[in-house]
Tab-separated table of C-alpha atoms in Angstrom:
chain	number	residue	atom	x	y	z
A	291	GLY	CA	56.089	-24.510	155.199
A	292	ASN	CA	54.888	-26.983	152.031
A	293	SER	CA	51.435	-28.738	152.867
A	294	VAL	CA	48.716	-30.516	150.782
A	295	THR	CA	44.915	-30.564	151.753
A	296	GLN	CA	42.870	-32.789	149.543
A	297	MET	CA	38.931	-33.340	150.533
A	298	GLU	CA	37.944	-36.445	152.903
A	299	GLY	CA	36.709	-39.224	151.784
A	300	PRO	CA	35.097	-41.476	151.303
A	301	VAL	CA	33.542	-40.564	148.305
A	302	THR	CA	31.172	-42.788	146.686
A	303	LEU	CA	30.153	-42.751	143.161
A	304	SER	CA	27.779	-44.809	140.365
A	305	GLU	CA	29.192	-46.430	137.489
A	306	GLU	CA	29.462	-43.456	134.620
A	307	ALA	CA	28.959	-40.990	137.492
A	308	PHE	CA	31.201	-37.434	137.388
A	309	LEU	CA	34.125	-37.614	140.155
A	310	THR	CA	36.268	-34.377	141.478
A	311	ILE	CA	38.216	-34.787	144.009
A	312	ASN	CA	39.431	-31.570	145.484
A	313	CYS	CA	43.026	-30.677	145.909
A	314	THR	CA	44.529	-27.333	147.364
A	315	TYR	CA	48.503	-26.713	148.458
A	316	THR	CA	50.124	-24.251	150.396
A	317	ALA	CA	54.027	-24.162	148.823
A	318	THR	CA	57.081	-21.367	148.498
A	319	GLY	CA	58.895	-21.143	145.271
A	320	TYR	CA	57.324	-23.008	142.180
A	321	PRO	CA	56.364	-26.615	142.996
A	322	SER	CA	55.282	-29.807	140.783
A	323	LEU	CA	52.298	-31.426	141.546
A	324	PHE	CA	51.106	-35.014	140.968
A	325	TRP	CA	48.556	-37.358	141.678
A	326	TYR	CA	49.234	-41.031	143.169
A	327	VAL	CA	46.528	-43.508	142.813
A	328	GLN	CA	46.894	-47.258	145.152
A	329	TYR	CA	44.874	-49.966	144.782
A	330	PRO	CA	43.845	-51.793	147.848
A	331	GLY	CA	47.009	-53.813	149.090
A	332	GLU	CA	49.499	-52.416	146.861
A	333	GLY	CA	52.178	-49.669	146.402
A	334	LEU	CA	52.040	-46.044	145.223
A	335	GLN	CA	51.313	-45.645	141.191
A	336	LEU	CA	52.002	-42.397	139.549
A	337	LEU	CA	48.782	-40.874	138.328
A	338	LEU	CA	49.271	-38.123	136.294
A	339	LYS	CA	51.644	-34.897	137.349
A	340	ALA	CA	52.028	-31.622	136.186
A	341	THR	CA	55.268	-29.152	136.495
A	342	LYS	CA	54.090	-25.479	136.179
A	343	ALA	CA	51.640	-22.789	136.595
A	344	ASP	CA	48.202	-23.734	134.062
A	345	ASP	CA	49.679	-26.964	132.953
A	346	LYS	CA	47.088	-30.194	132.460
A	347	GLY	CA	48.004	-33.914	133.094
A	348	SER	CA	46.184	-36.367	132.010
A	349	ASN	CA	46.262	-40.030	132.272
A	350	LYS	CA	43.531	-42.880	132.029
A	351	GLY	CA	40.857	-40.603	131.377
A	352	PHE	CA	41.697	-38.278	134.302
A	353	GLU	CA	42.289	-34.975	134.292
A	354	ALA	CA	44.080	-32.313	136.718
A	355	THR	CA	45.063	-28.579	136.080
A	356	TYR	CA	47.656	-26.564	138.312
A	357	ARG	CA	46.047	-23.530	139.121
A	358	LYS	CA	47.983	-21.078	140.347
A	359	GLU	CA	45.745	-18.158	141.316
A	360	THR	CA	43.630	-20.861	143.559
A	361	THR	CA	46.731	-23.392	144.558
A	362	SER	CA	44.662	-26.114	143.249
A	363	PHE	CA	45.098	-29.177	141.461
A	364	HIS	CA	41.861	-30.773	141.438
A	365	LEU	CA	41.337	-34.645	139.572
A	366	GLU	CA	38.195	-35.070	137.720
A	367	LYS	CA	37.257	-37.857	135.625
A	368	GLY	CA	33.982	-37.670	133.424
A	369	SER	CA	32.944	-41.101	133.695
A	370	VAL	CA	33.920	-43.150	136.425
A	371	GLN	CA	34.046	-46.945	136.651
A	372	VAL	CA	34.461	-49.684	139.102
A	373	SER	CA	38.031	-51.252	138.284
A	374	ASP	CA	39.133	-46.670	139.778
A	375	SER	CA	37.833	-47.831	143.108
A	376	ALA	CA	41.296	-46.978	145.204
A	377	VAL	CA	42.704	-44.448	147.205
A	378	TYR	CA	43.650	-41.006	145.679
A	379	PHE	CA	46.758	-38.946	146.645
A	380	CYS	CA	46.958	-35.261	145.706
A	381	ALA	CA	51.004	-34.803	146.730
A	382	LEU	CA	53.164	-32.005	145.943
A	383	GLY	CA	57.116	-32.007	145.508
A	384	THR	CA	60.105	-29.129	145.639
A	385	MET	CA	63.333	-28.315	144.315
A	386	ASN	CA	66.131	-28.320	147.290
A	387	TYR	CA	68.352	-25.475	147.130
A	388	GLY	CA	70.873	-26.158	144.389
A	389	GLY	CA	68.389	-27.832	142.116
A	390	SER	CA	67.940	-31.259	142.824
A	391	GLN	CA	64.173	-32.968	144.041
A	392	GLY	CA	63.328	-32.733	147.079
A	393	ASN	CA	61.133	-35.538	148.600
A	394	LEU	CA	57.227	-35.302	148.393
A	395	ILE	CA	54.838	-34.117	151.088
A	396	PHE	CA	51.435	-35.549	150.154
A	397	GLY	CA	47.793	-35.038	151.330
A	398	LYS	CA	45.688	-37.204	153.567
A	399	GLY	CA	44.008	-39.900	150.672
A	400	THR	CA	40.277	-39.836	149.417
A	401	LYS	CA	38.860	-43.526	149.453
A	402	LEU	CA	37.141	-43.764	145.966
A	403	SER	CA	34.467	-46.393	145.953
A	404	VAL	CA	32.465	-47.086	142.341
A	405	LYS	CA	29.168	-49.150	142.650
A	406	PRO	CA	28.162	-51.208	139.352
B	279	ALA	CA	60.748	-51.615	132.051
B	280	ALA	CA	62.479	-52.247	135.294
B	281	GLY	CA	60.679	-50.856	138.656
B	282	VAL	CA	62.503	-50.161	142.312
B	283	ILE	CA	62.399	-53.345	143.469
B	284	GLN	CA	61.978	-53.586	147.580
B	285	SER	CA	61.904	-56.613	150.040
B	286	PRO	CA	60.970	-58.760	151.323
B	287	ARG	CA	57.072	-58.281	150.586
B	288	HIS	CA	55.454	-58.768	154.067
B	289	LEU	CA	57.562	-58.950	157.557
B	290	ILE	CA	56.570	-60.089	161.005
B	291	LYS	CA	58.530	-59.761	163.715
B	292	GLU	CA	57.942	-59.006	167.393
B	293	LYS	CA	58.136	-55.979	169.738
B	294	ARG	CA	61.801	-55.418	170.202
B	295	GLU	CA	63.382	-56.985	167.776
B	296	THR	CA	64.731	-55.462	164.630
B	297	ALA	CA	63.907	-55.548	161.458
B	298	THR	CA	65.690	-54.759	157.417
B	299	LEU	CA	64.326	-53.626	154.789
B	300	LYS	CA	65.992	-53.737	151.200
B	301	CYS	CA	65.308	-51.081	148.194
B	302	TYR	CA	66.958	-51.475	144.934
B	303	PRO	CA	66.213	-48.062	142.541
B	304	ILE	CA	65.694	-48.366	139.197
B	305	PRO	CA	68.899	-48.594	137.531
B	306	ARG	CA	70.442	-45.323	136.675
B	307	HIS	CA	68.780	-43.931	139.120
B	308	ASP	CA	70.753	-41.798	141.661
B	309	THR	CA	68.451	-40.910	144.691
B	310	VAL	CA	66.684	-43.177	146.971
B	311	TYR	CA	63.535	-42.246	149.320
B	312	TRP	CA	62.106	-44.006	152.093
B	313	TYR	CA	58.352	-42.923	153.057
B	314	GLN	CA	56.198	-44.917	156.359
B	315	GLN	CA	52.555	-45.207	155.680
B	316	GLY	CA	50.793	-45.979	158.251
B	317	PRO	CA	46.933	-47.706	158.471
B	318	GLY	CA	44.655	-45.296	156.991
B	319	GLN	CA	47.327	-42.820	156.782
B	320	ASP	CA	48.961	-40.826	153.666
B	321	PRO	CA	52.841	-41.642	153.028
B	322	GLN	CA	55.069	-39.768	155.601
B	323	PHE	CA	58.312	-38.816	154.337
B	324	LEU	CA	61.653	-40.278	156.141
B	325	ILE	CA	64.816	-40.246	154.869
B	326	SER	CA	67.230	-40.087	151.311
B	327	PHE	CA	69.809	-40.496	150.107
B	328	TYR	CA	71.979	-39.305	147.185
B	329	GLU	CA	75.428	-41.097	146.151
B	330	LYS	CA	75.704	-42.963	149.116
B	331	MET	CA	75.090	-39.774	151.120
B	332	GLN	CA	71.861	-38.852	153.268
B	333	SER	CA	70.704	-35.556	151.391
B	334	ASP	CA	67.602	-35.059	153.361
B	335	LYS	CA	65.635	-36.073	156.668
B	336	GLY	CA	61.629	-36.401	157.823
B	337	SER	CA	60.141	-38.075	160.741
B	338	ILE	CA	62.510	-40.905	161.058
B	339	PRO	CA	62.570	-42.012	164.555
B	340	ASP	CA	66.194	-42.223	166.297
B	341	ARG	CA	65.748	-46.270	166.252
B	342	PHE	CA	65.493	-46.357	162.365
B	343	SER	CA	68.940	-46.425	160.807
B	344	ALA	CA	69.389	-46.146	156.396
B	345	GLN	CA	72.032	-45.734	154.109
B	346	GLN	CA	72.966	-46.645	150.246
B	347	PHE	CA	74.872	-48.356	148.881
B	348	SER	CA	78.065	-48.426	146.193
B	349	ASP	CA	75.292	-50.388	143.785
B	350	TYR	CA	72.835	-47.511	144.860
B	351	HIS	CA	70.175	-50.257	146.716
B	352	SER	CA	69.851	-48.896	149.942
B	353	GLU	CA	68.112	-50.616	153.495
B	354	LEU	CA	66.588	-49.472	156.342
B	355	ASN	CA	66.964	-50.581	159.374
B	356	MET	CA	64.584	-50.885	162.452
B	357	SER	CA	65.725	-51.948	165.813
B	358	SER	CA	63.894	-52.067	169.350
B	359	LEU	CA	60.745	-52.411	166.720
B	360	GLU	CA	57.633	-50.994	168.377
B	361	LEU	CA	53.839	-51.948	167.303
B	362	GLY	CA	53.422	-48.397	166.635
B	363	ASP	CA	56.003	-49.238	163.978
B	364	SER	CA	53.625	-51.634	162.236
B	365	ALA	CA	53.541	-50.117	158.805
B	366	LEU	CA	53.492	-50.032	154.795
B	367	TYR	CA	57.035	-48.644	154.057
B	368	PHE	CA	58.048	-47.676	150.689
B	369	CYS	CA	60.535	-46.794	148.821
B	370	ALA	CA	60.896	-44.606	145.873
B	371	SER	CA	63.825	-43.697	143.266
B	372	SER	CA	64.409	-40.532	141.162
B	373	LEU	CA	67.025	-38.892	139.437
B	374	ARG	CA	68.266	-35.839	141.453
B	375	ASP	CA	68.648	-33.700	138.732
B	376	ARG	CA	65.808	-34.261	137.134
B	377	PHE	CA	63.275	-31.907	139.312
B	378	PRO	CA	60.422	-31.657	138.344
B	379	TYR	CA	59.653	-35.661	136.829
B	380	GLY	CA	58.908	-37.384	139.950
B	381	TYR	CA	59.627	-40.498	141.769
B	382	THR	CA	58.884	-43.660	141.409
B	383	PHE	CA	57.679	-45.812	143.730
B	384	GLY	CA	58.144	-49.627	145.130
B	385	SER	CA	55.457	-51.782	145.951
B	386	GLY	CA	56.254	-51.631	149.426
B	387	THR	CA	57.459	-53.450	152.727
B	388	ARG	CA	54.247	-54.588	154.974
B	389	LEU	CA	55.778	-54.598	158.442
B	390	THR	CA	53.594	-56.096	161.410
B	391	VAL	CA	54.940	-55.739	164.775
B	392	VAL	CA	53.551	-57.905	167.206
């Protein structure tokens, strides 16, 4: 079946450090890939997405490239800020039979703490 | 821009009580999804609706039921509550035919069962 595996946290970095959070997936067909961010006490916010192989999603300095050959969608940011402290979820979305959107499958989440 | 609205934001219930969570999708979105996120866990898909019909079912307990109404809002009904039902419940909405453009989540309802 479909699944998402992302690196275990927590990840603690100093401000301005480089961030990588690894995410790999298993899926049949051609999934879309997403990164969601959850700040303390809040809901899930879409950070970025990629809908086909070699697409690069980017937002707020974060980037992730859809790599079909390695089934990966690693999240990167060149210089993290204290305000980036949150839990990051990698997610996979597939198309149902008939072309409609199916539900999302999430990774376990990676908690990022950025220290000043 | 209008977002997905969930109510209430917080809910405290006792064991064996019943709870009803509400979700109001983004206007013109025709599909609603419910997710449950336990403490420190990833969100788990419960159930989804399209045009007032159940379209997909995940790990929803038999004690839970849900429906989508003619105005597209959805309600998740939870009966015989257990301590383990304490979680954050998210609703998301989308346009069914807009694959693969994703979903918009509400801020969630935090249910605490005591």
